mmCIF file of C-alpha atoms and ligand atoms in Angstrom:
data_model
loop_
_atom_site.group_PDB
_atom_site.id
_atom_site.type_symbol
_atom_site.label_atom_id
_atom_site.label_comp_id
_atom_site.label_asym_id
_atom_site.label_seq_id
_atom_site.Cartn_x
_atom_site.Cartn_y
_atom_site.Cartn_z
ATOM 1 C CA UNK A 1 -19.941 20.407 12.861
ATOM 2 C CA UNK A 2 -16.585 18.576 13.489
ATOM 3 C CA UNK A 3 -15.975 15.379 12.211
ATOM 4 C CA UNK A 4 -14.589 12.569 14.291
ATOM 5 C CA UNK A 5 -11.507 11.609 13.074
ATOM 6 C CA UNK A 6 -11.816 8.455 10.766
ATOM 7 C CA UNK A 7 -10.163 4.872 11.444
ATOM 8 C CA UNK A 8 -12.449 2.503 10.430
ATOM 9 C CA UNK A 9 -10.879 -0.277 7.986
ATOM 10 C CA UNK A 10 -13.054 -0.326 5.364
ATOM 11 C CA UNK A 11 -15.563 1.153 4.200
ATOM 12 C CA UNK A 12 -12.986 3.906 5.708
ATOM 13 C CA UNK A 13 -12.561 7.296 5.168
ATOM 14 C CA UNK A 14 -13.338 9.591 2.109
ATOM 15 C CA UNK A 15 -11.507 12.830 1.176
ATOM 16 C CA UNK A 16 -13.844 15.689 2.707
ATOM 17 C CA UNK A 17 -13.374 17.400 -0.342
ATOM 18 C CA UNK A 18 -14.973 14.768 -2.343
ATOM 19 C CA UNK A 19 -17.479 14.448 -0.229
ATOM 20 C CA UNK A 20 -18.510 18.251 -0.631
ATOM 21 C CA UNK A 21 -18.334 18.257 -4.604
ATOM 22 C CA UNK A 22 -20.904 15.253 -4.533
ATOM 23 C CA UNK A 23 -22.999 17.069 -1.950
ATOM 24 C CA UNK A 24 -23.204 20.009 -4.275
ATOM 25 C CA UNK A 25 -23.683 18.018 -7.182
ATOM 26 C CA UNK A 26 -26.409 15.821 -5.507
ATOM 27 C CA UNK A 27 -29.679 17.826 -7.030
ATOM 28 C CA UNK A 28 -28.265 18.844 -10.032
ATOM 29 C CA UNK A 29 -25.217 16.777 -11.874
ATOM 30 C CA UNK A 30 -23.459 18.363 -14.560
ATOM 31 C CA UNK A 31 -26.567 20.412 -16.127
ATOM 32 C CA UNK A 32 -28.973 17.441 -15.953
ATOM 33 C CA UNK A 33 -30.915 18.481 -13.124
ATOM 34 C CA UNK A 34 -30.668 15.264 -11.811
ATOM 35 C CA UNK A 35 -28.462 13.650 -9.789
ATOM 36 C CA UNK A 36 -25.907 11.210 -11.266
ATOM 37 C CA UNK A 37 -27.762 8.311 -9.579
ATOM 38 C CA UNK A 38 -30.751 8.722 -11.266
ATOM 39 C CA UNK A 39 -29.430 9.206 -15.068
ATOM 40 C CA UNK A 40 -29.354 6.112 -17.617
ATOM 41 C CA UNK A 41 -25.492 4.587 -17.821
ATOM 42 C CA UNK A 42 -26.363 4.756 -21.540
ATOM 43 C CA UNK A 43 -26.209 8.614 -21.120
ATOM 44 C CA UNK A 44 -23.573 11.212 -22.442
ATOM 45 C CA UNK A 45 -23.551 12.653 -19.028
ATOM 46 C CA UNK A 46 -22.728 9.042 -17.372
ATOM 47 C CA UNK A 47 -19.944 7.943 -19.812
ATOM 48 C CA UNK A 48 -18.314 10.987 -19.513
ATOM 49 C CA UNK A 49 -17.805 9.606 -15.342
ATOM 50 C CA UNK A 50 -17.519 6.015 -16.668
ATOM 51 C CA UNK A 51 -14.683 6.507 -18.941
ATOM 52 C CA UNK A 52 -13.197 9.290 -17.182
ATOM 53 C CA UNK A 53 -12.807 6.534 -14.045
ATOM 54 C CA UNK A 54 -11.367 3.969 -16.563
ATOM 55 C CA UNK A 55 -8.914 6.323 -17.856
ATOM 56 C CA UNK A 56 -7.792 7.877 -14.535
ATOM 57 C CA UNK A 57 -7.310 4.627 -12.772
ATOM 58 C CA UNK A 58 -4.931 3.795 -15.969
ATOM 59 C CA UNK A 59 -2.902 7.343 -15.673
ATOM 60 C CA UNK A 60 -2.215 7.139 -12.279
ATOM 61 C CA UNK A 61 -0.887 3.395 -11.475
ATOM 62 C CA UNK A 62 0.989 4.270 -14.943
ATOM 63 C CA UNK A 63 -0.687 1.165 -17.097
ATOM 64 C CA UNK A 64 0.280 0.851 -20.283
ATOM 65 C CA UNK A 65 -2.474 -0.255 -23.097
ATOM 66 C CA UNK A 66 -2.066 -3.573 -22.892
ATOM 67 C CA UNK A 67 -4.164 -3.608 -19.578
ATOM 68 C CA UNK A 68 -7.681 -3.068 -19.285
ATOM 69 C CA UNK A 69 -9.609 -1.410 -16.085
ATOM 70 C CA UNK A 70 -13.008 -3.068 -15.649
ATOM 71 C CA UNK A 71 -15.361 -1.590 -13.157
ATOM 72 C CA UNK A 72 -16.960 -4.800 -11.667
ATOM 73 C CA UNK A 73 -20.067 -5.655 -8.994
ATOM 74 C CA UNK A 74 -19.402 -6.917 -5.589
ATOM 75 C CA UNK A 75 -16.434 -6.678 -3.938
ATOM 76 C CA UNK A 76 -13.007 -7.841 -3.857
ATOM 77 C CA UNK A 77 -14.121 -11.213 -2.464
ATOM 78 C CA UNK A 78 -15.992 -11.983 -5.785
ATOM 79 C CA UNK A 79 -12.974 -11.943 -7.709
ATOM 80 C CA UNK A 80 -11.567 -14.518 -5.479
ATOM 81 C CA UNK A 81 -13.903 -16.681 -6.973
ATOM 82 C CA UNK A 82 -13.726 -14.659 -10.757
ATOM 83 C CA UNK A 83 -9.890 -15.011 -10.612
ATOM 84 C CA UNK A 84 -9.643 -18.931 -10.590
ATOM 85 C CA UNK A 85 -12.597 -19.626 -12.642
ATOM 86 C CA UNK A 86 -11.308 -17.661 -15.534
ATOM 87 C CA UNK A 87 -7.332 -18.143 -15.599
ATOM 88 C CA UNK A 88 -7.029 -21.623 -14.440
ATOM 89 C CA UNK A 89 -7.182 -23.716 -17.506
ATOM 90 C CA UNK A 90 -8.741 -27.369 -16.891
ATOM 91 C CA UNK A 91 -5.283 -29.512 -15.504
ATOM 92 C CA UNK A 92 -3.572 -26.369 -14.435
ATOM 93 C CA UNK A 93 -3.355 -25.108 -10.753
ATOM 94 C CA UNK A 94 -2.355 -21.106 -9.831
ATOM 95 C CA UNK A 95 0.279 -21.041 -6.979
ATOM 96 C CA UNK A 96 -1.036 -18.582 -4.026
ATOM 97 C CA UNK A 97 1.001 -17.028 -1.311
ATOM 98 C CA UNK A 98 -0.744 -17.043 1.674
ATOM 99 C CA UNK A 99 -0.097 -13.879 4.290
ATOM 100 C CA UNK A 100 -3.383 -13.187 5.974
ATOM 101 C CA UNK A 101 -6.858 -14.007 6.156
ATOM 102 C CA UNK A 102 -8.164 -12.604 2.954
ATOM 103 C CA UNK A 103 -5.458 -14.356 1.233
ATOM 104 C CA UNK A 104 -6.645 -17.925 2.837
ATOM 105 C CA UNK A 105 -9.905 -16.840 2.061
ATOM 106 C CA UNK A 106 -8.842 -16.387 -1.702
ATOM 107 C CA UNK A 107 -7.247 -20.127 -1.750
ATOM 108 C CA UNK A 108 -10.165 -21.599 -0.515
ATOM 109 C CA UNK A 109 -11.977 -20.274 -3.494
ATOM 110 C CA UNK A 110 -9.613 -21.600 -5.774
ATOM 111 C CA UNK A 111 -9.733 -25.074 -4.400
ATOM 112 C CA UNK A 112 -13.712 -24.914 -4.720
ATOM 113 C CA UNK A 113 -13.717 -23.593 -8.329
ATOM 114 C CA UNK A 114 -10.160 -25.454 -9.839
ATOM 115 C CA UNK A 115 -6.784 -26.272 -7.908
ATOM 116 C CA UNK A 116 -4.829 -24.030 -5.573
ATOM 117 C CA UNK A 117 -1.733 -24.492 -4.164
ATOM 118 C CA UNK A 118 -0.087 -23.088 -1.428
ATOM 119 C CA UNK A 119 3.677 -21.547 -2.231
ATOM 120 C CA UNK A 120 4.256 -20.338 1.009
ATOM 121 C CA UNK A 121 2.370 -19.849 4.405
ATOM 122 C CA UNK A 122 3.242 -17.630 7.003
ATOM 123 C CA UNK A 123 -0.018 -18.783 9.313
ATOM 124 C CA UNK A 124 1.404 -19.925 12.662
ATOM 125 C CA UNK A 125 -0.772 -21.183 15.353
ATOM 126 C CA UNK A 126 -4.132 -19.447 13.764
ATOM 127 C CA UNK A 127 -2.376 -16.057 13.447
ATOM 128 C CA UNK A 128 -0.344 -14.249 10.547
ATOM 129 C CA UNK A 129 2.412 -12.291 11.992
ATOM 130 C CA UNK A 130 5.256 -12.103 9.189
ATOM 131 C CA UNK A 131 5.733 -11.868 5.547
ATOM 132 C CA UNK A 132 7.685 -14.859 3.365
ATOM 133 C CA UNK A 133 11.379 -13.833 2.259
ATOM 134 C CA UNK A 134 11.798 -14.800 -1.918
ATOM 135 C CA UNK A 135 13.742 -17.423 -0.523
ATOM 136 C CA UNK A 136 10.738 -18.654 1.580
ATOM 137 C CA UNK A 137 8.536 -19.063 -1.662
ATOM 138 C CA UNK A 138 7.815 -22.411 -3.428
ATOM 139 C CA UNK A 139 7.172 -21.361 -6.843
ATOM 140 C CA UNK A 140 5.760 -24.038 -9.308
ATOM 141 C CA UNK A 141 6.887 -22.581 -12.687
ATOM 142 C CA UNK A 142 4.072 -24.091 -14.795
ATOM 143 C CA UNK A 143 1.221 -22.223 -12.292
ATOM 144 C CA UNK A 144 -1.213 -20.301 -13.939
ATOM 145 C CA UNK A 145 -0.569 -17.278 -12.178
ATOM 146 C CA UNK A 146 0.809 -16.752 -7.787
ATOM 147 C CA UNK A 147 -1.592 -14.758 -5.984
ATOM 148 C CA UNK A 148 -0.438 -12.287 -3.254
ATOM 149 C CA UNK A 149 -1.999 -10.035 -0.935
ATOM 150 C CA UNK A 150 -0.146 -6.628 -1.038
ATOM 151 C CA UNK A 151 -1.567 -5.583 2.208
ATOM 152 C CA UNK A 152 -2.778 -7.496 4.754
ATOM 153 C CA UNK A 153 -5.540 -5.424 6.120
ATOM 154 C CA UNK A 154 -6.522 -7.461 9.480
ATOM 155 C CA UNK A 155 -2.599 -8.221 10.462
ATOM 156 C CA UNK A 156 -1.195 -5.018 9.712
ATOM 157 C CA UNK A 157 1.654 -6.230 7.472
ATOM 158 C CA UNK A 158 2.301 -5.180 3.476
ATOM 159 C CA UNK A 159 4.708 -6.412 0.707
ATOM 160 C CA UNK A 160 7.675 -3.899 0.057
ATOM 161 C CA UNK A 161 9.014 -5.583 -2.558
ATOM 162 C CA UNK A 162 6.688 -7.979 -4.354
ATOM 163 C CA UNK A 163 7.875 -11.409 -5.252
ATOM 164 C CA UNK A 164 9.540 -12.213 -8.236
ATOM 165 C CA UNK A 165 7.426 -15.442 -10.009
ATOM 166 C CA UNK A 166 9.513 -15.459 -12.788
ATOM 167 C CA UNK A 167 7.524 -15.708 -16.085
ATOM 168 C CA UNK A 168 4.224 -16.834 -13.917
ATOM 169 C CA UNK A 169 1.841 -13.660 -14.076
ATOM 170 C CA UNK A 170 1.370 -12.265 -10.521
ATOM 171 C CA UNK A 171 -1.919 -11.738 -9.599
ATOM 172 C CA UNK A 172 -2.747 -9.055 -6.556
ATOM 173 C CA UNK A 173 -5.472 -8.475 -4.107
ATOM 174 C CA UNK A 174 -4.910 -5.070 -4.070
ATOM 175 C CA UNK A 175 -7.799 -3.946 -1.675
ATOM 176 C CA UNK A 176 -6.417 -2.002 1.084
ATOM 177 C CA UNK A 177 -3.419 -0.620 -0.331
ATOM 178 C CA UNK A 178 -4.384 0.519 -4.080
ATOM 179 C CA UNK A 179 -2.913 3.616 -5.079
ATOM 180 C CA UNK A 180 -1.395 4.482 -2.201
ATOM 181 C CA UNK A 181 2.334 3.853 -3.705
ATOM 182 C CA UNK A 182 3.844 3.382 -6.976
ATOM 183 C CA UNK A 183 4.717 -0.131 -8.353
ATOM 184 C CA UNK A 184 5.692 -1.336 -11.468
ATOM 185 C CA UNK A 185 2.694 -2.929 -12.950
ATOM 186 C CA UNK A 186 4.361 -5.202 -15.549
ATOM 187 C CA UNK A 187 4.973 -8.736 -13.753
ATOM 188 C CA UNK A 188 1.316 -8.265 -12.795
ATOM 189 C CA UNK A 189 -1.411 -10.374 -14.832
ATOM 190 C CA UNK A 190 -4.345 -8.878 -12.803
ATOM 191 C CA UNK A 191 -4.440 -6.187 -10.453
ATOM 192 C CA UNK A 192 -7.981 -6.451 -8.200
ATOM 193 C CA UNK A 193 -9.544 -4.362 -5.214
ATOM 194 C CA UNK A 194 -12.720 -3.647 -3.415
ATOM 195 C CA UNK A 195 -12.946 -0.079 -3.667
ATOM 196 C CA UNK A 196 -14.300 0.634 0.114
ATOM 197 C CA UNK A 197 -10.530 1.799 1.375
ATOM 198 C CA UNK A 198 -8.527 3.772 -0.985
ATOM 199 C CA UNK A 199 -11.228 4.199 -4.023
ATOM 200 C CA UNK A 200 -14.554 5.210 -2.995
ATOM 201 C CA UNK A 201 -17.904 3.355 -1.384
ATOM 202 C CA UNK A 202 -18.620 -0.475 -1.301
ATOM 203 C CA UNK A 203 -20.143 -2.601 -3.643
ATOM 204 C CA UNK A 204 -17.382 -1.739 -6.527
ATOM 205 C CA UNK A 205 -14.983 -4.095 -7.707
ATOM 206 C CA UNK A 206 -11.540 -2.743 -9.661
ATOM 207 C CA UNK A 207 -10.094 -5.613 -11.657
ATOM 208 C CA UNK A 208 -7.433 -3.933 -13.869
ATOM 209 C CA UNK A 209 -6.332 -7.247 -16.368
ATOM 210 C CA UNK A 210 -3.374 -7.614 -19.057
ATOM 211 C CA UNK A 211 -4.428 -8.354 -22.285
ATOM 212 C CA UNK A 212 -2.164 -11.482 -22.755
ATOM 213 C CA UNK A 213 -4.160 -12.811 -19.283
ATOM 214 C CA UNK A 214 -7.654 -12.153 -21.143
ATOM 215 C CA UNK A 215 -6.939 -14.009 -24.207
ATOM 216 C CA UNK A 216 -6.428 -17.336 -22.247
ATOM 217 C CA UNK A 217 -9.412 -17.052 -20.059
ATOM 218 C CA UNK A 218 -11.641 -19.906 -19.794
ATOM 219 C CA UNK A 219 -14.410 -20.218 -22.497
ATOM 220 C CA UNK A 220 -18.203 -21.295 -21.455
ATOM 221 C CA UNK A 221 -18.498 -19.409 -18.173
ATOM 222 C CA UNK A 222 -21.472 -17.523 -17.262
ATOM 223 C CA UNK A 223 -21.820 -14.597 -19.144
ATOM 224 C CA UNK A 224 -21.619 -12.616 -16.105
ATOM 225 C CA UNK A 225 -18.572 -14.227 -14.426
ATOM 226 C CA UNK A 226 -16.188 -14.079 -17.688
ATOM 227 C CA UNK A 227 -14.208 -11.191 -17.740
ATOM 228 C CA UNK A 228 -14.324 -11.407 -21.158
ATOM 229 C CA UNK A 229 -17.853 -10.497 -21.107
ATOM 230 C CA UNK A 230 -16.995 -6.960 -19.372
ATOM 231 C CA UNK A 231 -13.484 -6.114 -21.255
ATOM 232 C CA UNK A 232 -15.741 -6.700 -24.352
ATOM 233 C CA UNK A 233 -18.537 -4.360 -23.034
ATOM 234 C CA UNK A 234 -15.998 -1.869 -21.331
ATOM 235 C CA UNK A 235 -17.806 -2.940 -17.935
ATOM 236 C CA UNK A 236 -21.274 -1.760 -19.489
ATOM 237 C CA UNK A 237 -22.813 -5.425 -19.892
ATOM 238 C CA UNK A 238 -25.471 -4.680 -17.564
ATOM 239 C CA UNK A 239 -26.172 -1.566 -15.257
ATOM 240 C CA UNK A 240 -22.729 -0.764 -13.332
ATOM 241 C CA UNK A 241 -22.939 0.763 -10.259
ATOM 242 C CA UNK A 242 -23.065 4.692 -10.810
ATOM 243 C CA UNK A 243 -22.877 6.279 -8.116
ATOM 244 C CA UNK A 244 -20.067 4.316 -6.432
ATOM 245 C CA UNK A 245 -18.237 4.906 -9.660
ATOM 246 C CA UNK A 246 -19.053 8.709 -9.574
ATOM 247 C CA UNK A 247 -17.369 8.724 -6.233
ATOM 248 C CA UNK A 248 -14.083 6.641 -7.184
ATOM 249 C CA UNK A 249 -14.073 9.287 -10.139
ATOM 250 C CA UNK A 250 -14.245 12.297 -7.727
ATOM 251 C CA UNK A 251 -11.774 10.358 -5.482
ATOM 252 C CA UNK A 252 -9.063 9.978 -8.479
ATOM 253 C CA UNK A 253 -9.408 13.604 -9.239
ATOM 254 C CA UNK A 254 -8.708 14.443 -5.588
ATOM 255 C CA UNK A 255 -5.522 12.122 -6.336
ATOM 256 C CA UNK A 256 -4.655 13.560 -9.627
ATOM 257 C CA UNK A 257 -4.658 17.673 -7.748
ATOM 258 C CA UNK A 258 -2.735 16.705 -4.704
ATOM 259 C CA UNK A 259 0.270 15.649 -7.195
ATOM 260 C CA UNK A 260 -0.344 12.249 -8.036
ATOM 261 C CA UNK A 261 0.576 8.669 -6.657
ATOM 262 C CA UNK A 262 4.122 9.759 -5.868
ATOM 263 C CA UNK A 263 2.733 12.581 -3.122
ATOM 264 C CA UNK A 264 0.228 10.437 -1.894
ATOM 265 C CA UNK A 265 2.934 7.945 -1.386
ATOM 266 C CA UNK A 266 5.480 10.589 0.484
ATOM 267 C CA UNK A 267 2.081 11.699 2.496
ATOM 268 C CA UNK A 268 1.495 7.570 3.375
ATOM 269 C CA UNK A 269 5.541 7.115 4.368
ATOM 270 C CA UNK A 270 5.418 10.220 6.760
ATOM 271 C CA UNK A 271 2.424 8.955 8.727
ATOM 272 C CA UNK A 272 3.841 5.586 9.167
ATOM 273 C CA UNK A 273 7.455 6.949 10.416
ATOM 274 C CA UNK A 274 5.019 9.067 12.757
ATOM 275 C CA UNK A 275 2.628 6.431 14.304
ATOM 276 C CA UNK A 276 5.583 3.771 14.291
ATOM 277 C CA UNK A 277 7.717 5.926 15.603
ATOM 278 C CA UNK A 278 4.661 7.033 18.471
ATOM 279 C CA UNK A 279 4.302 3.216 19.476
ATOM 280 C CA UNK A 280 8.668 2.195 19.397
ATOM 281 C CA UNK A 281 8.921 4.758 21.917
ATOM 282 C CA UNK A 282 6.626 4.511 23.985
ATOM 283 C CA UNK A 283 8.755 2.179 26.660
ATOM 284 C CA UNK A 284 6.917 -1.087 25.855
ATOM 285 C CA UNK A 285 3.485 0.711 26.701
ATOM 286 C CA UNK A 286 2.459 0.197 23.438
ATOM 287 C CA UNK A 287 4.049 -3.144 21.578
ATOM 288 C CA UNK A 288 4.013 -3.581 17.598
ATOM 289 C CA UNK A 289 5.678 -6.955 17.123
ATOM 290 C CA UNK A 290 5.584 -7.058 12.937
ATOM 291 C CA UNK A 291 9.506 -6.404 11.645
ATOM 292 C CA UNK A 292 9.860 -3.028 10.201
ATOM 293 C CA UNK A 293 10.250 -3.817 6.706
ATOM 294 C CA UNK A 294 6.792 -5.700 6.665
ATOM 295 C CA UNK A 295 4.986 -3.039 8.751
ATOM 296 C CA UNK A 296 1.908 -1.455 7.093
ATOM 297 C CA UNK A 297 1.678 2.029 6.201
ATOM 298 C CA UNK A 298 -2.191 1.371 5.540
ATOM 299 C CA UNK A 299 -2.971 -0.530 8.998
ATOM 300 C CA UNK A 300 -1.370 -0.246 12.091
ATOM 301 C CA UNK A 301 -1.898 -2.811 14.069
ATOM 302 C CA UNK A 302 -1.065 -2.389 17.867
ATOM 303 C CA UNK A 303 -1.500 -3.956 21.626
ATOM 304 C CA UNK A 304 -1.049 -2.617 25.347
ATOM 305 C CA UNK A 305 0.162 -4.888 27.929
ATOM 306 C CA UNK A 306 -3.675 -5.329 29.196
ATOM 307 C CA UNK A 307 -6.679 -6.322 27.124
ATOM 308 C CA UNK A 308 -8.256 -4.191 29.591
ATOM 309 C CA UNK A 309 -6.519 -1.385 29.099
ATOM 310 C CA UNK A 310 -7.281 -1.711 25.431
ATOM 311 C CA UNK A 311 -10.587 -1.882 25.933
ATOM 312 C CA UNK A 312 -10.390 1.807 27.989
ATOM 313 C CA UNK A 313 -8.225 2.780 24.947
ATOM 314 C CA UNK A 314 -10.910 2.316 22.475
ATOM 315 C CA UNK A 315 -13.183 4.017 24.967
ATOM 316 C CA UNK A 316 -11.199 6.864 25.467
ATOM 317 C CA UNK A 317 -9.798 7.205 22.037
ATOM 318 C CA UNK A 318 -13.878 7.332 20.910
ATOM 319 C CA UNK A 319 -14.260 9.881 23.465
ATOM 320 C CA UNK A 320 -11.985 11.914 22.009
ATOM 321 C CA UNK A 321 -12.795 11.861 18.631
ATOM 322 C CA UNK A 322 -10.969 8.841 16.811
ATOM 323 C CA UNK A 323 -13.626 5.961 15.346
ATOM 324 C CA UNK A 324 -12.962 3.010 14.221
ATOM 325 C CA UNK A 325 -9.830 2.037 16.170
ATOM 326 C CA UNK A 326 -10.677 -1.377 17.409
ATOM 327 C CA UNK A 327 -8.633 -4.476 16.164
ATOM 328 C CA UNK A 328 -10.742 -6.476 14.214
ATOM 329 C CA UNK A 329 -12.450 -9.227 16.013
ATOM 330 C CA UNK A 330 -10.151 -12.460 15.044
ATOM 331 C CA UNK A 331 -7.168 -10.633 16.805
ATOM 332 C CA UNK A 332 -8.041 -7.812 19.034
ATOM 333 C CA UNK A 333 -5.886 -5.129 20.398
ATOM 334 C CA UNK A 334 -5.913 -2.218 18.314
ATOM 335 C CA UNK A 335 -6.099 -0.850 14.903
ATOM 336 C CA UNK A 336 -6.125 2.231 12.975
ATOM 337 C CA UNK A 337 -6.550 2.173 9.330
ATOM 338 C CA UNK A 338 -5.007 5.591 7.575
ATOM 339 C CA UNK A 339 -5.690 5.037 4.027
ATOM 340 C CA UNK A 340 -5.031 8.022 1.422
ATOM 341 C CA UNK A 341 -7.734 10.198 3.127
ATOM 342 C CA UNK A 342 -6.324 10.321 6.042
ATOM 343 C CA UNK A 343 -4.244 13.337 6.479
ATOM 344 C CA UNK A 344 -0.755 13.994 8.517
ATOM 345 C CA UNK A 345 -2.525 16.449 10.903
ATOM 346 C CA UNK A 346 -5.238 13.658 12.140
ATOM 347 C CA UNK A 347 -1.966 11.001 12.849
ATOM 348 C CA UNK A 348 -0.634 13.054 14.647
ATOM 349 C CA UNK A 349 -3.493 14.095 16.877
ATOM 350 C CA UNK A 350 -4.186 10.766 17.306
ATOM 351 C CA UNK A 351 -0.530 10.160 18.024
ATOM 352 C CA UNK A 352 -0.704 12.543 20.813
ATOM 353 C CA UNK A 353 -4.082 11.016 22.231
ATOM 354 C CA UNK A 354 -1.766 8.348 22.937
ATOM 355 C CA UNK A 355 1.155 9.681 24.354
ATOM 356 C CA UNK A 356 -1.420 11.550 26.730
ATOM 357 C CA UNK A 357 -2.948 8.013 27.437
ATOM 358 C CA UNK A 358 0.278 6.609 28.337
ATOM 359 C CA UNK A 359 0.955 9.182 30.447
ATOM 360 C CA UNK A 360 -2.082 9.105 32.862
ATOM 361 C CA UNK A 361 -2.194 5.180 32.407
ATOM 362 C CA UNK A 362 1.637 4.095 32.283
HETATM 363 C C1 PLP B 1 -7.138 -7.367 1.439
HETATM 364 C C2 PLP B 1 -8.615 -7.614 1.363
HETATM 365 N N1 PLP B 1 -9.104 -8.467 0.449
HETATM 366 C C3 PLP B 1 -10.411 -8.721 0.355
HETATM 367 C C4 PLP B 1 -11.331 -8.127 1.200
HETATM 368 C C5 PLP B 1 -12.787 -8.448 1.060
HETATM 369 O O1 PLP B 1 -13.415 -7.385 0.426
HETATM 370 P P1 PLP B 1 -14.969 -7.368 0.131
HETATM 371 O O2 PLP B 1 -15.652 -7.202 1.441
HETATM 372 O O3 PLP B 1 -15.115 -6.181 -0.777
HETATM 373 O O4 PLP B 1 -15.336 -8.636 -0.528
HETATM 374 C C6 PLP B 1 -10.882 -7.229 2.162
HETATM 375 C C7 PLP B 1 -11.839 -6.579 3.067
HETATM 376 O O5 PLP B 1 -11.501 -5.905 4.025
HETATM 377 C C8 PLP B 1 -9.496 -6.982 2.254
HETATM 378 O O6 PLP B 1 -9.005 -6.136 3.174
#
């Protein structure tokens, strides 16, 4: 059986290899005769994924010991609420830098919870179609922490160079762009993501937070929403979810044997030169308005002169094999989400579905 070539945004794509080790380990994990879904997360068996994940995750974004991983429930929109409840201190307010929808959505959250504040905006009209400049950012020095987006999954535009907050601790929704480049961790206080694009299935939260950031987190949450609470238990409070952090595990190993971040990363820059390169030359059949710099190399976001030509474009492109390449719903046109699964080989079939498309339809 072939499989169709994967573009949904999230939950997205998953290394075929992966999937065929957890296949084969599906009636019997590691000896137990079980599989790793049905064994205690008290077991020897279990910790062996649990820690394993912890300590990968740490290796590969190259995190030194003052940080700790925890391997949370729900998904990255929980820890817009976790984020504010925990790190603003009563009479503080965290700066946020606002660059998409998720990032808005984040803000909100803060507002409900303590006191956001908005350091820079690039909404126009509704829509999100550039990234702030340094310059552009009004950075209140006594904020608890400035919250970015790294990649802004829906609008197809990503931070090359994060923003400098001075001494205020960044904090990064990291969702659709984890792993998929280095970075140097230090000006960043917490590092989240929901695991569905780059890490593994749904339903898992990453929050990877410096110790200096725990030791000031609010006192008298709920036991369940203090981070505290998990970096004490090393995320093993209450039942974690196993099998979704059996397949991040499997998916970090994957990392680890192709050569690490840094080859993933050279992989991720050579299908964005492709597919960038596909839709600039294309003679204004295809139009990609975002500046270079702040183009995504996770989602590439693109429109033809006709919303119903889109519409056939989606058609055809299912047709022929590509999923998942609709726009998302608040903007249209189209979208194609490569995250680290995605290989060369599939960009550039689907590049050629469109240069084929444009041909018969320009
Ligand atoms: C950048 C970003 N942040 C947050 C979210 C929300 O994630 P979740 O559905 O896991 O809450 C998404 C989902 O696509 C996202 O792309």
């Amino acid at each position: 059986m072939t499989r169709p070539h994967n573009y949904y945004a999230g939950p997205a794509a998953m290394p075929v290899e992966v999937l065929e080790i957890a296949r084969n380990e599906m009636m019997d994990f590691g000896g137990t005769g079980l599989s790793v879904m049905e064994i205690s997360h008290r077991t020897k068996e279990y910790d062996a994924v649990h820690q394993g994940t912890i300590d990968l995750i740490k290796e590969l974004m190259g995190l030194g010991d003052n940080y700790k991983v925890l391997l949370l429930q729900g998904g990255a929109s929980h820890q817009f609420a976790m984020v504010p409840m925990n790190l603003i201190a009563p009479g503080e307010s965290a700066d946020y830098v606002v660059t998409g929808t998720w990032g808005k959505k984040a803000y909100k959250e803060a507002n409900i919870i303590a006191k956001g504040r908005v350091a820079a905006t690039t909404e126009v009209d509704g829509v999100f179609k550039t990234m702030p400049a340094q310059a552009d950012l009004d950075l209140d020095p006594k904020a608890a922490y400035c919250h970015i987006t790294s990649n802004n999954t829906i609008y197809g535009t990503q931070w090359k160079t994060f923003p400098n907050a001075g001494n205020v601790p960044l904090v990064g929704d990291m969702s659709s762009d984890i792993l998929s480049r280095k970075f140097d961790p230090s000006p960043f206080g917490v590092i989240y993501a929901g695991a569905q694009k780059n890490l593994g299935p749904s339903g898992l939260g990453v929050v990877i937070i410096r110790d200096d950031m725990l030791a000031k987190c609010n006192k008298g949450l709920p036991t369940i929403l203090s981070y505290g609470t998990h970096a004490d238990n090393n995320s093993l409070f209450n039942t974690p979810p196993t099998f979704a952090i059996y397949m991040v595990n499997l998916v970090l190993k994957w990392i680890k044997g192709k050569g690490g971040v840094a080859a993933i990363e050279q992989q991720n820059n050579e299908k964005g030169k492709l597919i960038y390169n596909a839709i600039d030359s294309a003679d204004g059949f295809y139009t990609n308005t975002i500046a270079p710099d702040d183009r995504s190399l996770m989602n590439v976001v693109f429109n033809l002169q006709t919303e119903e030509l889109e519409k056939k474009f989606v058609t055809e492109g299912q047709a022929a094999g590509f999923v998942g390449i609709k726009g998302h719903r608040s903007i249209g046109g189209i979208r194609i989400s490569m995250y680290n699964a995605t290989d060369l080989a599939s960009v550039q079939d689907f590049v050629d579905f469109m240069q084929d498309f444009a041909k018969k339809n320009g």
